[in-house]
Amino acid sequence: MLAATSWAARLRSGLARTRAALGGGLGALFGGAAVDEPLYEELEAALLTADCGVEATRTLLARLRERARRERIVEPPALKRALREELRLLLAPLEKPLDLTRDRPLVIMIAGVNGSGKTTSIGKLAKWLQGQGRSVLLAAGDTFRAAAREQLVAWGERNGVAVIAQKGGDAAAVVFDAAAAARARGIDVLIADTAGRLPTQLHLMEEIRKVKRVLGKALPGAPHEILLVLDANTGQNGLAQVRAFDEALGLTGLVLTKLDGTARGGVVCAIARERPVPLLFIGVGEGIDDLRPFDAAEFAGALVD
Amino acid sequence: MNYNVGHDFSLSPVLDNLTARLARIVKTIRGEARLTEANIQDALREVRVALLEADVALPVVRDFIAAVKDKALGAEVVGSLTPGQALIGVVHRELARLMGEANVALDLATQPPAVILMAGLQGSGKTTTTGKLARLLLAQKKKVLLVSCDVYRPAAIEQLAAVAAQAGVDVFASAAGEAPLDIARRALEHARTRYYDVLLVDTAGRLAIDEAMMQEIAALHGALRPVETLFVVDAMQGQDAVNVARIFGERLPLTGVVLTKLDGDARGGAALSVRHVTGKPIKFAGTGEKLDALEPFHPERMASRVLGMGDIVSLVEEAHKKVDLEEAQRVAEKIRKGKGFDLEDFKQQLQQMQKMGGMASMLDKLPAQLAGQINPAQLQDDRQLRRTAGVINAMTPQERAHPELIKASRKRRIAAGAGVPVQEVNRLLHQFEQMQKMMKMMKGGNMARMMRNLKGVLPGMR
């Protein structure tokens, strides 16, 4: 399992920042002699600093205290293992593989706020799918932002992936054409890009519902997956984004991007607690191969290394 | 658009926030004359949670709480305010002070061309902001040139060109095959020889820990000698804002910050983190996707937003001033004696509400949490208030005292008398019934307190 080890290494390096905050503080802490109040306070600070949010942090610490009592944990290193285990338990429900066998063409619709990394993630996702032996077609559904279409087309040319795009026109029309093209060409997976939008822009939320409806008309059962792309830099608003897009579209999964920076992506803890939409992929680098399926144990391990 | 607590923001789902929490605590520490360690402890804890939920970075929260405590202890609780409200005042003032006293404008006083360098993480909104700034400067009759040094992201150069066309300004052509430093030098030369007033330089998004990229932007800064170096920050950014801002601030002599995507429902605590770490003023706020959606930043409004509160202090004061205390006490007495709250009292309340400036002005002052609870469909506007009062006027005194008497034929008569459909009479009676229930629950409280507990005066509130 060479790939697995290299992935683990990548995750660790990708989450290095998280670890630096959590681990840096924790490493020193766990070197201490006893499990006491200052230790719990530091743990709380570490979780908060990783964007886990106030409620999720409270929940995790309450469970950790309970476990420490039950299992009579007195050594700081054992407490660290216990926290890792609690994190894993919290995040485990988010683990879900992408099922590619359901339908052909399988239609994946991408949504998210401005600048979360939708188009870049689509590129990586297309590569990943090709690696799984699937043929891929992209629909340039972001007809709003300047040069968004050019961005996707440029990427498609560089990587030999066909892109359906229209000059002007609306997103629904583009994805409708793309769905017809995907069927005609016998494509395995169609990925539909959409323009970035904030959930407070109600007309744009209505527009993206239309994109979904039109996909359903073009291909019965489509879109099969509706993924929200979430920037790991996002704070507690990430949870609001998941709620709003889930209510508007019925999300089937999340993609967490930009974990190669200094952000920790702890907001997934808040999401796991309040709105457990599966986290299908995490983006851990600029490279095209740096999109990986989410593994709760690995993520938890990397958070509290 | 106003990024305080406008209606757009108030209608979005907002989590349980500071004001709602403090409202609960406020009750417990009523009637004390000074702020003490003991009576502000709970409130400070809630302030801490609220700031964390607004994504203010933890170290910044700690410093802030210490500062507030320092300022608050021993402070006198003036007039009709409770210690909790007085504390909110201190928190708010301190927050606004830390955000920056007043708006700071761009400083382009230099030998033209004045260069503005944009920097930030991927997806923070640099290119869009560049276009917005170009438009703003164009409106000030400046001759503006844009250039993109983003040779990495596909079509980034095309994006800036499209934005420039939308803004109606010139763009210096660059290509993905060139070195950013070469592009910058040539653009500067071009701007100089063609007598441009301002050169706006867009750059690629970069991670603060990407050493090569950070060196690149430092080199760009060295070559361009910009008069303004603006750090672009996403209002949705979380705890890490503090780290990113620190590293950018160490590598580049920043002159200001632009906070983007403030039209979303993020509370924008990153603003405070960035301001705290860099010490640089936040000069602009991006409030929409259109090119004119860039506003001068107002520290005061942002403080309210981070705290999730409207202008509650002045609302409380206003309520106190305008509400007819005698009338209020009469109703309170009535309720205390066990006699029911009747339609006459209901009418009085509606009239008191009008005195306070009506629905629209109340809504503006309400914190987001409370305003968010108002169902817009149920919301009565001022005209509706007058109509409701009209319906009550069409009733006999006996009916007002005993609304249960009002059956179908009386309803028809009242409706005809008030000139409204029967449904409107029904709706009023239903509303009154709900209100009566609430009054029963609050039995024993005094009217002034009810007035402060705004749910008592807003029939549209759930």
Coordinates of N, CA and C in Angstrom, one line a residue, chain A residues 13-97:
Chain A
S13 N 1.4 16.3 6.2 CA 2.1 17.6 5.8 C 1.0 18.6 5.5
G14 N -0.1 18.2 4.9 CA -1.2 19.1 4.6 C -1.8 19.7 5.8
L15 N -1.9 18.9 6.8 CA -2.5 19.4 8.0 C -1.4 19.9 9.0
A16 N -0.3 20.1 8.5 CA 0.8 20.4 9.4 C 0.5 21.6 10.2
R17 N -0.2 22.6 9.6 CA -0.6 23.8 10.3 C -1.5 23.5 11.5
T18 N -2.5 22.7 11.2 CA -3.4 22.3 12.3 C -2.6 21.7 13.4
R19 N -1.7 20.8 13.0 CA -1.0 20.1 14.0 C -0.1 21.1 14.8
A20 N 0.5 22.0 14.0 CA 1.4 22.9 14.7 C 0.6 23.7 15.8
A21 N -0.6 24.0 15.5 CA -1.4 24.7 16.5 C -1.8 23.8 17.6
L22 N -2.5 22.7 17.2 CA -2.9 21.7 18.1 C -1.7 21.0 18.8
G23 N -1.0 20.4 17.8 CA 0.1 19.6 18.3 C 1.2 20.3 19.0
G24 N 1.6 21.5 18.4 CA 2.6 22.3 19.1 C 2.3 22.6 20.5
G25 N 1.1 23.1 20.7 CA 0.6 23.3 22.0 C 0.5 22.0 22.8
L26 N -0.1 21.0 22.1 CA -0.3 19.8 22.8 C 0.9 19.0 23.2
G27 N 1.9 19.0 22.2 CA 3.1 18.3 22.5 C 3.7 18.7 23.8
A28 N 3.8 20.0 24.0 CA 4.3 20.5 25.2 C 3.4 20.1 26.4
L29 N 2.1 20.2 26.2 CA 1.2 19.9 27.2 C 1.2 18.5 27.7
F30 N 1.3 17.6 26.7 CA 1.2 16.2 27.1 C 2.5 15.7 27.7
G31 N 3.5 16.6 27.6 CA 4.7 16.3 28.3 C 4.6 16.4 29.8
G32 N 3.6 17.2 30.2 CA 3.3 17.5 31.6 C 3.0 16.2 32.4
A33 N 2.9 16.4 33.7 CA 2.8 15.2 34.5 C 1.4 14.7 34.7
A34 N 0.4 15.7 34.8 CA -0.9 15.2 35.3 C -2.0 15.7 34.4
V35 N -3.1 15.0 34.4 CA -4.3 15.4 33.8 C -5.1 16.4 34.7
D36 N -5.0 17.7 34.5 CA -5.6 18.6 35.4 C -6.3 19.7 34.6
E37 N -6.9 20.7 35.3 CA -7.7 21.7 34.7 C -6.9 22.5 33.7
P38 N -5.7 23.0 34.0 CA -5.0 23.8 33.0 C -4.8 23.0 31.7
L39 N -4.7 21.7 31.8 CA -4.5 20.8 30.6 C -5.8 20.9 29.8
Y40 N -6.9 20.7 30.4 CA -8.2 20.8 29.7 C -8.4 22.2 29.1
E41 N -8.0 23.2 29.8 CA -8.2 24.5 29.3 C -7.3 24.7 28.0
E42 N -6.1 24.2 28.0 CA -5.3 24.3 26.8 C -5.9 23.5 25.7
L43 N -6.5 22.3 26.0 CA -7.1 21.5 25.0 C -8.3 22.3 24.3
E44 N -9.0 23.0 25.2 CA -10.1 23.8 24.7 C -9.6 24.9 23.8
A45 N -8.5 25.6 24.2 CA -8.0 26.6 23.4 C -7.5 26.1 22.0
A46 N -6.9 24.9 22.0 CA -6.4 24.3 20.8 C -7.5 24.0 19.8
L47 N -8.6 23.4 20.4 CA -9.8 23.1 19.5 C -10.4 24.3 19.0
L48 N -10.6 25.4 19.8 CA -11.2 26.6 19.4 C -10.3 27.3 18.3
T49 N -9.0 27.2 18.5 CA -8.1 27.9 17.5 C -8.1 27.1 16.2
A50 N -8.5 25.9 16.2 CA -8.6 25.1 14.9 C -10.0 25.3 14.3
D51 N -10.8 26.3 14.7 CA -12.1 26.6 14.2 C -13.2 25.5 14.5
C52 N -13.0 24.7 15.5 CA -14.0 23.7 15.8 C -15.3 24.3 16.3
G53 N -15.2 25.5 16.8 CA -16.4 26.2 17.2 C -16.7 26.0 18.7
V54 N -17.4 26.9 19.3 CA -17.7 26.8 20.8 C -18.4 25.5 21.1
E55 N -19.5 25.3 20.4 CA -20.4 24.1 20.8 C -19.7 22.8 20.6
A56 N -19.1 22.6 19.5 CA -18.4 21.3 19.2 C -17.2 21.1 20.2
T57 N -16.6 22.2 20.5 CA -15.5 22.1 21.5 C -16.0 21.7 22.8
R58 N -17.1 22.3 23.2 CA -17.7 21.9 24.5 C -18.1 20.4 24.5
T59 N -18.7 20.0 23.4 CA -19.2 18.6 23.3 C -18.0 17.7 23.4
L60 N -16.9 18.0 22.7 CA -15.7 17.1 22.7 C -15.1 17.1 24.1
L61 N -15.0 18.2 24.7 CA -14.4 18.2 26.0 C -15.2 17.5 27.1
A62 N -16.5 17.6 27.0 CA -17.4 17.0 27.9 C -17.3 15.4 27.7
R63 N -17.2 15.0 26.5 CA -17.0 13.6 26.2 C -15.7 13.1 26.7
L64 N -14.7 13.9 26.5 CA -13.3 13.6 26.9 C -13.2 13.4 28.4
R65 N -13.8 14.4 29.1 CA -13.9 14.3 30.6 C -14.6 13.0 31.1
E66 N -15.7 12.7 30.4 CA -16.4 11.5 30.8 C -15.6 10.3 30.5
R67 N -14.9 10.2 29.4 CA -14.1 9.1 29.1 C -12.9 9.0 30.1
A68 N -12.4 10.1 30.4 CA -11.2 10.1 31.3 C -11.6 9.6 32.7
R69 N -12.9 10.0 33.1 CA -13.4 9.4 34.4 C -13.6 7.9 34.3
R70 N -14.3 7.5 33.2 CA -14.7 6.1 33.0 C -13.5 5.2 32.9
E71 N -12.5 5.7 32.2 CA -11.3 4.8 31.9 C -10.2 5.2 32.9
R72 N -10.5 6.0 33.8 CA -9.5 6.4 34.8 C -8.2 6.9 34.2
I73 N -8.3 7.8 33.2 CA -7.1 8.3 32.6 C -6.3 9.3 33.4
V74 N -5.1 9.0 33.7 CA -4.3 10.0 34.6 C -3.0 10.5 33.9
E75 N -2.7 9.8 32.7 CA -1.5 10.2 32.0 C -1.9 11.2 30.8
P76 N -1.2 12.3 30.7 CA -1.4 13.2 29.6 C -1.4 12.5 28.2
P77 N -0.4 11.6 27.9 CA -0.4 10.9 26.6 C -1.7 10.1 26.4
A78 N -2.2 9.5 27.4 CA -3.4 8.6 27.2 C -4.6 9.6 27.0
L79 N -4.6 10.8 27.6 CA -5.7 11.7 27.3 C -5.6 12.2 25.9
K80 N -4.5 12.3 25.3 CA -4.3 12.7 24.0 C -4.9 11.7 23.0
R81 N -4.6 10.4 23.3 CA -5.2 9.3 22.5 C -6.7 9.3 22.6
A82 N -7.2 9.6 23.8 CA -8.6 9.6 24.0 C -9.3 10.8 23.3
L83 N -8.6 11.9 23.2 CA -9.2 13.1 22.4 C -9.2 12.7 21.0
R84 N -8.2 12.1 20.5 CA -8.1 11.7 19.1 C -9.3 10.7 18.8
E85 N -9.5 9.8 19.7 CA -10.6 8.9 19.5 C -12.0 9.6 19.5
E86 N -12.1 10.5 20.4 CA -13.4 11.3 20.5 C -13.6 12.1 19.2
L87 N -12.5 12.6 18.7 CA -12.6 13.4 17.4 C -13.0 12.4 16.3
R88 N -12.4 11.2 16.3 CA -12.7 10.2 15.2 C -14.1 9.8 15.3
L89 N -14.6 9.6 16.5 CA -16.0 9.2 16.7 C -17.0 10.3 16.2
L90 N -16.6 11.6 16.4 CA -17.4 12.7 16.0 C -17.4 12.8 14.5
L91 N -16.2 12.6 13.9 CA -16.1 12.8 12.4 C -16.5 11.5 11.6
A92 N -16.5 10.4 12.2 CA -16.8 9.1 11.5 C -18.1 9.2 10.7
P93 N -19.1 9.8 11.2 CA -20.4 9.8 10.3 C -20.2 10.5 9.0
L94 N -19.2 11.4 8.9 CA -19.0 12.1 7.7 C -18.3 11.3 6.6
E95 N -17.8 10.2 7.0 CA -17.0 9.3 6.0 C -18.0 8.6 5.1
K96 N -17.8 8.8 3.8 CA -18.6 8.2 2.8 C -17.9 8.2 1.5
P97 N -17.8 7.0 0.8 CA -17.1 7.0 -0.5 C -18.1 7.5 -1.5

